[in-house]
Short mmCIF file of C-alpha atoms in Angstrom, two decimals:
data_model
loop_
_atom_site.label_atom_id
_atom_site.label_comp_id
_atom_site.label_asym_id
_atom_site.label_seq_id
_atom_site.Cartn_x
_atom_site.Cartn_y
_atom_site.Cartn_z
CA MET A 1 11.05 -17.48 11.14
CA SER A 2 10.55 -21.20 10.22
CA TYR A 3 9.50 -23.13 7.10
CA LEU A 4 6.46 -25.97 8.69
CA ARG A 5 5.96 -28.67 6.83
CA SER A 6 2.38 -29.74 8.21
CA THR A 7 -0.77 -30.32 7.48
CA ARG A 8 -2.23 -29.75 10.84
CA PRO A 9 -5.24 -27.54 11.15
CA PHE A 10 -3.93 -23.70 11.72
CA ALA A 11 -5.52 -20.65 12.73
CA LEU A 12 -4.41 -17.19 11.60
CA GLY A 13 -5.29 -14.58 13.52
CA ILE A 14 -6.11 -10.90 12.94
CA GLY A 15 -6.60 -7.59 15.26
CA VAL A 16 -9.88 -6.60 14.64
CA PHE A 17 -11.78 -3.88 16.35
CA THR A 18 -13.12 -4.22 19.72
CA GLY A 19 -10.31 -7.27 20.53
CA VAL A 20 -12.25 -9.85 18.70
CA LEU A 21 -9.86 -12.36 16.98
CA LEU A 22 -10.81 -13.76 14.05
CA SER A 23 -9.82 -16.95 12.57
CA CYS A 24 -10.19 -19.18 10.10
CA LYS A 25 -9.67 -23.16 11.00
CA TYR A 26 -9.46 -26.01 8.74
CA ASP A 27 -9.49 -30.02 10.60
CA ARG A 28 -8.78 -33.12 8.91
CA ASP A 29 -12.52 -33.55 7.86
CA ARG A 30 -12.36 -31.36 4.78
CA SER A 31 -10.74 -32.14 1.70
CA ILE A 32 -7.70 -29.96 1.48
CA ARG A 33 -4.97 -30.75 -1.24
CA ILE A 34 -1.82 -29.72 -0.49
CA PRO A 35 0.70 -28.65 -3.14
CA PRO A 36 4.40 -29.53 -3.43
CA PRO A 37 6.42 -28.11 -1.53
CA SER A 38 4.54 -27.83 1.66
CA TRP A 39 2.50 -24.60 2.68
CA LEU A 40 4.85 -21.94 4.11
CA SER A 41 3.89 -20.66 7.53
CA LEU A 42 5.06 -17.88 9.39
CA ARG A 43 5.11 -16.31 12.79
CA ALA A 44 3.71 -12.82 13.26
CA SER A 45 2.36 -10.52 15.50
CA THR A 46 -1.24 -9.73 15.33
CA LEU A 47 -2.60 -6.17 16.79
CA GLY A 48 -5.87 -5.00 18.37
CA TYR A 49 -5.73 -1.08 17.86
CA ASP A 50 -8.78 0.47 19.62
CA ALA A 51 -8.73 4.43 17.76
CA HIS A 52 -11.22 6.10 19.71
CA ALA A 53 -10.18 4.59 23.48
CA HIS A 54 -6.26 5.87 22.24
CA THR A 55 -5.44 2.08 23.68
CA GLN A 56 -3.52 -0.92 22.19
CA THR A 57 -3.40 -4.32 22.68
CA ARG A 58 -1.46 -7.29 21.85
CA THR A 59 -3.34 -10.44 20.98
CA PRO A 60 -1.14 -13.78 21.28
CA ILE A 61 1.12 -14.60 18.83
CA THR A 62 0.06 -17.21 16.44
CA THR A 63 0.73 -19.43 13.68
CA SER A 64 -0.31 -18.95 10.30
CA THR A 65 -0.34 -20.76 7.23
CA LEU A 66 -0.63 -19.57 3.29
CA PRO A 67 -3.72 -20.07 1.71
CA PRO A 68 -4.09 -22.66 -0.96
CA LEU A 69 -2.85 -22.22 -4.75
CA GLU A 70 -5.96 -22.54 -7.44
CA GLY A 71 -7.34 -25.62 -7.45
CA ASP A 72 -7.22 -26.20 -3.81
CA VAL A 73 -10.49 -26.66 -1.58
CA ILE A 74 -10.46 -23.47 1.21
CA ASP A 75 -13.54 -22.63 2.75
CA ALA A 76 -13.53 -18.53 2.88
CA PRO A 77 -10.35 -17.31 3.69
CA THR A 78 -9.92 -14.22 5.71
CA ARG A 79 -8.88 -11.26 3.60
CA MET A 80 -5.30 -11.35 4.89
CA GLN A 81 -4.62 -14.85 3.66
CA LEU A 82 -5.91 -13.71 -0.09
CA ALA A 83 -3.37 -11.48 0.64
CA CYS A 84 -0.43 -13.71 1.38
CA LYS A 85 -1.49 -16.22 -1.94
CA TYR A 86 1.36 -15.52 -3.76
CA GLY A 87 3.74 -15.39 -0.92
CA LEU A 88 5.38 -12.54 1.00
CA PRO A 89 7.97 -10.60 -0.11
CA SER A 90 10.15 -11.53 3.79
CA TYR A 91 9.03 -13.13 6.98
CA ASN A 92 10.78 -10.63 9.31
CA ASN A 93 8.53 -8.54 11.94
CA VAL A 94 5.51 -9.26 10.17
CA THR A 95 2.23 -7.36 11.32
CA PHE A 96 -1.50 -7.95 10.16
CA TYR A 97 -3.76 -5.23 10.00
CA GLN A 98 -7.26 -4.76 8.46
CA SER A 99 -6.64 -3.62 5.43
CA PHE A 100 -3.04 -4.65 4.72
CA VAL A 101 0.50 -6.74 6.30
CA SER A 102 3.77 -4.79 7.01
CA SER A 103 7.20 -5.95 7.85
CA ALA A 104 8.55 -3.07 9.73
CA ASN A 105 12.55 -2.55 9.92
CA TYR A 106 13.19 -1.76 13.48
CA GLU A 107 16.68 -0.37 12.71
CA ARG A 108 15.43 2.45 9.86
CA ARG A 109 12.11 2.95 12.00
CA ILE A 110 9.88 2.45 8.73
CA PRO A 111 8.38 -0.66 6.87
CA ASN A 112 10.66 -2.74 4.70
CA TRP A 113 7.51 -3.26 2.73
CA VAL A 114 3.43 -3.15 2.73
CA LEU A 115 1.44 -5.55 1.38
CA GLN A 116 -2.25 -4.88 0.30
CA TYR A 117 -4.85 -6.82 -1.21
CA ILE A 118 -7.74 -4.59 -3.06
CA THR A 119 -10.68 -5.45 -4.81
CA LYS A 120 -13.92 -3.73 -6.17
CA GLU A 121 -15.74 -3.57 -3.42
CA ASP A 122 -13.32 -2.34 -1.55
CA LEU A 123 -13.51 1.53 -3.20
CA ASP A 124 -17.41 1.48 -3.56
CA GLU A 125 -18.56 4.97 -3.07
CA ASP A 126 -21.66 4.04 -2.12
CA HIS A 127 -20.83 2.32 1.46
CA VAL A 128 -18.02 5.28 2.31
CA VAL A 129 -17.87 4.77 6.34
CA ALA A 130 -14.58 6.03 7.27
CA ASP A 131 -13.05 9.76 6.97
CA ARG A 132 -9.69 10.14 7.42
CA LYS A 133 -10.27 13.95 9.51
CA HIS A 134 -10.34 11.39 12.18
CA SER A 135 -7.58 9.82 12.01
CA GLN A 136 -4.08 11.16 13.46
CA PHE A 137 -0.79 9.80 12.78
CA THR A 138 0.79 7.79 15.69
CA GLY A 139 4.32 6.10 16.31
CA ASP A 140 2.16 3.87 18.91
CA ALA A 141 2.27 0.55 17.27
CA PRO A 142 2.25 -2.27 20.03
CA SER A 143 3.79 -5.13 17.59
CA ILE A 144 7.10 -3.00 16.78
CA PRO A 145 9.16 -2.39 20.44
CA GLU A 146 9.06 1.12 21.76
CA VAL A 147 13.07 1.41 21.37
CA PHE A 148 12.13 1.10 17.70
CA ARG A 149 9.33 3.06 16.84
CA ALA A 150 9.22 6.05 14.88
CA ASP A 151 7.54 9.13 16.30
CA ASN A 152 5.87 12.36 14.97
CA LYS A 153 8.75 14.95 16.45
CA ALA A 154 10.88 13.32 13.97
CA TYR A 155 9.12 14.34 11.13
CA LEU A 156 8.57 17.54 12.37
CA GLY A 157 10.42 20.75 10.52
CA SER A 158 12.22 18.35 8.53
CA GLY A 159 11.10 18.99 4.81
CA TRP A 160 9.51 15.52 4.77
CA SER A 161 6.20 14.63 4.38
CA ARG A 162 4.79 11.44 5.60
CA GLY A 163 3.96 9.12 3.00
CA HIS A 164 1.70 6.07 3.00
CA MET A 165 2.88 3.07 1.47
CA ALA A 166 -0.79 1.86 1.59
CA PRO A 167 -3.26 4.72 0.15
CA ALA A 168 -5.41 6.00 3.13
CA GLY A 169 -8.06 6.46 -0.05
CA ASP A 170 -8.07 3.16 -0.69
CA VAL A 171 -9.76 2.49 3.32
CA ARG A 172 -13.35 3.20 3.33
CA HIS A 173 -14.80 0.26 5.04
CA SER A 174 -13.81 0.87 8.66
CA GLN A 175 -12.48 3.62 10.76
CA LEU A 176 -10.13 1.45 12.61
CA ALA A 177 -8.78 0.27 9.02
CA LEU A 178 -8.04 3.70 8.04
CA ASP A 179 -6.51 4.70 11.13
CA GLU A 180 -4.15 1.81 11.38
CA THR A 181 -2.87 3.11 7.73
CA PHE A 182 -1.55 6.46 9.97
CA ILE A 183 1.23 4.16 12.24
CA LEU A 184 4.00 5.52 11.22
CA GLY A 185 6.71 2.23 11.59
CA SER A 186 4.32 0.37 10.09
CA ASN A 187 3.16 1.82 6.77
CA ILE A 188 4.99 5.21 6.90
CA VAL A 189 7.95 6.57 4.63
CA PRO A 190 9.67 10.31 4.90
CA GLN A 191 8.82 11.24 1.26
CA ASN A 192 9.35 14.62 -1.04
CA ARG A 193 6.36 16.66 -0.27
CA HIS A 194 5.93 17.39 -3.67
CA ASN A 195 6.41 13.64 -4.69
CA ASN A 196 3.90 12.79 -2.55
CA SER A 197 0.95 14.88 -3.62
CA HIS A 198 1.67 14.75 -7.01
CA PHE A 199 3.10 11.56 -8.99
CA TRP A 200 3.12 9.08 -6.19
CA TYR A 201 -0.65 10.65 -5.60
CA ARG A 202 -1.48 9.74 -9.23
CA LEU A 203 0.29 6.54 -9.24
CA GLU A 204 -1.69 5.62 -6.10
CA ALA A 205 -5.12 6.73 -8.31
CA PHE A 206 -3.72 4.44 -11.14
CA VAL A 207 -4.05 1.47 -9.20
CA ARG A 208 -7.38 2.63 -7.55
CA HIS A 209 -9.30 3.69 -10.24
CA ASN A 210 -7.72 2.77 -14.03
CA LEU A 211 -6.84 -0.98 -12.51
CA ASN A 212 -9.13 -1.73 -9.80
CA ARG A 213 -12.59 -0.02 -10.19
CA ASP A 214 -12.36 0.42 -14.16
CA GLY A 215 -10.19 -2.40 -15.00
CA ASN A 216 -11.34 -6.13 -15.77
CA PHE A 217 -9.27 -7.80 -13.16
CA ASP A 218 -10.90 -9.81 -9.96
CA SER A 219 -8.06 -8.42 -7.35
CA ILE A 220 -5.09 -6.89 -7.62
CA ARG A 221 -1.99 -7.24 -5.05
CA VAL A 222 0.27 -4.24 -4.40
CA VAL A 223 3.72 -4.20 -2.39
CA SER A 224 4.89 -0.80 -1.99
CA GLY A 225 8.04 0.24 -0.21
CA PRO A 226 10.98 2.06 0.55
CA CYS A 227 14.34 1.33 -1.27
CA PHE A 228 18.20 2.47 -0.54
CA VAL A 229 19.74 2.80 -4.30
CA PRO A 230 23.80 3.49 -4.50
CA PHE A 231 25.06 6.33 -5.96
CA GLU A 232 28.72 6.21 -7.76
CA GLU A 233 31.35 8.38 -7.17
CA VAL A 234 34.64 8.96 -8.61
CA CYS A 235 37.89 9.33 -6.38
CA GLU A 236 41.08 10.48 -6.81
CA TYR A 237 43.84 8.03 -5.86
CA ARG A 238 47.82 8.01 -6.30
CA ASP A 239 47.35 5.22 -9.42
CA GLY A 240 44.77 7.19 -10.87
CA LEU A 241 40.58 7.73 -11.02
CA GLN A 242 38.46 4.98 -9.32
CA THR A 243 34.24 4.61 -9.40
CA LYS A 244 33.12 3.67 -5.85
CA LYS A 245 29.46 3.16 -4.78
CA TYR A 246 27.95 4.21 -1.69
CA VAL A 247 24.60 4.26 -0.11
CA LYS A 248 23.93 7.35 1.03
CA TYR A 249 20.76 8.43 3.10
CA GLN A 250 19.32 11.26 5.71
CA VAL A 251 18.12 10.56 8.84
CA LEU A 252 15.40 12.32 11.06
CA GLY A 253 14.94 12.52 14.57
CA ASN A 254 15.27 9.31 16.54
CA GLY A 255 16.50 7.66 13.61
CA VAL A 256 13.93 7.97 10.65
CA ALA A 257 15.79 7.05 7.71
CA VAL A 258 14.94 8.44 4.51
CA PRO A 259 15.08 6.27 1.22
CA THR A 260 16.21 7.48 -1.89
CA HIS A 261 13.87 5.39 -3.90
CA ILE A 262 9.81 3.81 -3.49
CA PHE A 263 8.83 1.20 -4.93
CA LYS A 264 5.81 -0.11 -5.86
CA VAL A 265 5.00 -3.76 -7.55
CA ILE A 266 1.26 -4.55 -8.75
CA LEU A 267 -0.02 -7.85 -9.35
CA ALA A 268 -3.23 -7.68 -11.17
CA GLU A 269 -5.64 -10.85 -11.06
CA TYR A 270 -8.00 -12.10 -13.55
CA PRO A 271 -11.70 -13.79 -12.29
CA PRO A 272 -11.29 -17.71 -11.73
CA ALA A 273 -11.55 -18.93 -15.41
CA GLN A 274 -14.71 -21.31 -16.52
CA SER A 275 -13.87 -24.90 -16.53
CA HIS A 276 -13.77 -24.62 -20.74
CA GLU A 277 -11.36 -22.11 -20.58
CA ASP A 278 -8.16 -21.51 -20.00
CA PRO A 279 -7.08 -19.47 -17.30
CA ARG A 280 -5.27 -16.24 -18.15
CA PRO A 281 -2.12 -15.16 -16.37
CA CYS A 282 -1.57 -12.46 -13.66
CA LEU A 283 0.05 -9.90 -14.85
CA ILE A 284 2.78 -7.92 -13.01
CA ALA A 285 4.98 -4.55 -13.05
CA ALA A 286 7.43 -3.22 -10.77
CA PHE A 287 8.16 0.59 -10.43
CA LEU A 288 11.03 2.32 -8.79
CA ILE A 289 10.32 5.90 -8.19
CA PRO A 290 12.80 8.56 -6.97
CA ASN A 291 12.38 10.22 -3.35
CA ASP A 292 12.54 13.66 -5.14
CA TYR A 293 10.60 16.37 -7.11
CA ILE A 294 9.63 14.73 -10.56
CA PRO A 295 8.74 17.31 -13.03
CA PRO A 296 4.76 16.97 -14.50
CA GLN A 297 5.73 15.59 -17.49
CA LYS A 298 7.42 12.70 -16.74
CA ARG A 299 5.65 9.44 -17.06
CA LEU A 300 5.06 6.01 -15.42
CA ILE A 301 6.38 3.92 -17.78
CA ASP A 302 10.05 6.03 -16.95
CA TYR A 303 10.39 4.32 -14.30
CA LEU A 304 8.97 0.85 -14.70
CA VAL A 305 11.87 -1.47 -13.84
CA PRO A 306 12.28 -5.86 -14.45
CA VAL A 307 11.13 -6.98 -11.22
CA GLU A 308 14.25 -8.91 -10.81
CA TYR A 309 16.12 -6.08 -10.42
CA LEU A 310 13.57 -4.46 -8.18
CA GLU A 311 14.36 -7.98 -5.81
CA ALA A 312 18.16 -7.38 -6.31
CA ARG A 313 18.06 -3.81 -5.09
CA THR A 314 15.84 -4.17 -2.16
CA GLY A 315 16.37 -8.11 -1.19
CA LEU A 316 13.21 -8.57 -1.30
CA GLN A 317 10.95 -11.45 -3.42
CA PHE A 318 7.86 -10.26 -5.13
CA PHE A 319 5.00 -12.97 -4.63
CA PRO A 320 7.58 -15.97 -4.86
CA ARG A 321 5.34 -18.71 -4.81
CA LEU A 322 4.14 -17.67 -8.39
CA ARG A 323 7.87 -18.69 -9.35
CA GLN A 324 7.53 -21.87 -7.11
CA HIS A 325 4.44 -23.18 -8.30
CA LYS A 326 5.49 -22.27 -12.12
CA LEU A 327 2.34 -20.50 -12.51
CA ALA A 328 2.17 -17.63 -16.24
CA THR A 329 2.75 -14.29 -15.32
CA GLY A 330 2.05 -11.51 -18.06
CA SER A 331 3.52 -8.02 -18.33
CA LEU A 332 1.05 -5.51 -17.16
CA CYS A 333 2.16 -2.53 -18.93
CA ASP A 334 2.26 -4.98 -22.31
CA ALA A 335 -1.54 -5.48 -21.75
CA ILE A 336 -3.14 -2.01 -20.47
CA SER A 337 -1.72 1.39 -20.81
CA CYS A 338 0.04 2.16 -18.08
CA SER A 339 -0.73 5.77 -18.04
CA MET A 340 -1.75 7.89 -15.01
CA MET A 341 -3.70 10.87 -14.94
CA THR A 342 -1.83 14.20 -15.97
CA GLU A 343 -1.43 16.92 -13.62
CA HIS A 344 -4.45 18.96 -15.03
CA ASP A 345 -6.26 15.95 -14.65
CA LEU A 346 -5.16 15.54 -11.00
CA GLU A 347 -6.03 19.34 -10.57
CA VAL A 348 -9.66 18.76 -11.28
CA HIS A 349 -9.95 15.31 -9.17
CA ASN A 350 -8.45 17.50 -6.32
CA TYR A 351 -11.88 19.53 -6.38
CA ALA A 352 -13.61 17.19 -4.86
CA ARG A 353 -11.24 16.13 -1.92
CA ARG A 354 -11.16 19.71 -1.58
CA LEU A 355 -14.40 20.13 -1.19
CA GLN A 356 -14.51 16.87 1.31
CA TRP A 357 -12.09 18.52 3.61
CA ALA A 358 -14.27 21.99 3.46
CA ASN A 359 -15.40 22.47 7.38
CA THR A 360 -17.90 25.71 6.89
CA ARG A 361 -20.04 26.98 4.03
CA SER A 362 -17.83 29.76 3.08
CA GLU A 363 -14.60 27.06 2.38
CA VAL A 364 -17.21 25.06 -0.21
CA GLU A 365 -17.90 28.01 -1.96
CA SER A 366 -14.70 29.30 -2.06
CA VAL A 367 -13.28 25.83 -3.65
CA TRP A 368 -16.61 26.45 -6.32
CA ARG A 369 -15.76 29.98 -7.17
CA GLU A 370 -12.11 28.79 -7.80
CA ILE A 371 -13.79 26.03 -10.02
CA GLU A 372 -16.15 28.70 -12.08
CA GLY A 373 -12.95 31.25 -11.88
CA LYS A 374 -10.35 28.88 -14.01
CA GLY A 375 -13.15 27.57 -16.21
CA ARG A 376 -12.63 24.15 -14.94
CA VAL A 377 -15.74 21.04 -15.41
CA PRO A 378 -16.20 19.49 -12.10
CA ASP A 379 -16.49 15.56 -12.51
CA ALA A 380 -19.10 13.35 -11.19
CA ARG A 381 -17.11 13.33 -7.85
CA ALA A 382 -17.19 17.16 -7.20
CA GLN A 383 -20.57 17.90 -7.92
CA LYS A 384 -21.71 15.06 -5.58
CA GLU A 385 -19.42 16.19 -2.83
CA TYR A 386 -20.27 19.72 -3.52
CA GLU A 387 -24.15 18.99 -3.56
CA LYS A 388 -24.10 17.20 -0.28
CA LYS A 389 -21.87 19.53 1.43
CA MET A 390 -24.07 22.61 0.65
CA LYS A 391 -26.92 20.59 2.02
CA GLN A 392 -24.92 19.85 5.45
CA PHE A 393 -24.38 23.43 6.11
CA VAL A 394 -28.20 24.67 4.61
CA HIS A 395 -28.75 26.50 7.88
CA VAL A 396 -25.50 27.83 8.89
#
């Protein structure tokens, strides 16, 4: 990947449904102030993916430029430009999808990292058009050479679940964008089943609800991915015992690596300050989660680690432009309570999901009887989904 020092026009290509190539172009007539050092540029394949026709096509490789920082003049930046505002963790095998950016690890058949940019509008309950029942896990990622792609057979019977890095639950505005979150080599890693559906899901819900929907933040950027943490082993030699460090992990099927840990780095950004106000710093937190069963009493802050520690473990740099331009950051968990829903809360929360997935009237009634039998109080989402389903099956 190259670092270009240029003020020439640029275009960022993003694969979109129907093969339309969206671009954001700038010309010399526009006022663009470029802060030193010059903008970073990267070359990345862009993906056009027709989920309904089950065909994939490549769009031409393009040169993209990161958007200016605060104070720079920019006209209508694209969604993925905003995602990249503070830089990417690395610049190898990068693909831009509709709702996330991904760096693929060809050797391990999993992503190195996945970057999301989330706003309140993304989670608007009144504008849900995507349904994960129409999505399927697939290894067909045109931006990844076929020899390096993961496949579903690797997971079959392995005991590991296919864990999303960019959650499917965060994508509601487009069926295509939702389908893209199910591409194995770009967004999926082998994950402990219980962890995936409990602790990790509660962490995703924390970002989705506590920070994004209910928080005072303008936007959230999240980087998620696998980590391979060494373990210590005491070895006996002639001159005594010595402690050695090793990295050990399982490999599935055609070479899909099972990470020892999974990380999530969250950057929360406040709305732009008014002219008379001092800008509030971005808030950041990094979590390193064992890819194993996690007891329900464990708290999110039990897995809070310094960003620098995680960078040393992964070889990645998280939001590097914050440091390059000496922008102030604060600790997310010092500013707000980094507490997730409890296992009991998760059970109640899941009733809405189970009602949503119900395909018959009897399945809907079965879930509702369970709620009443346990004396649970359904939340507003479950009540709304129940009424919706009963109307749907009224003549069945």
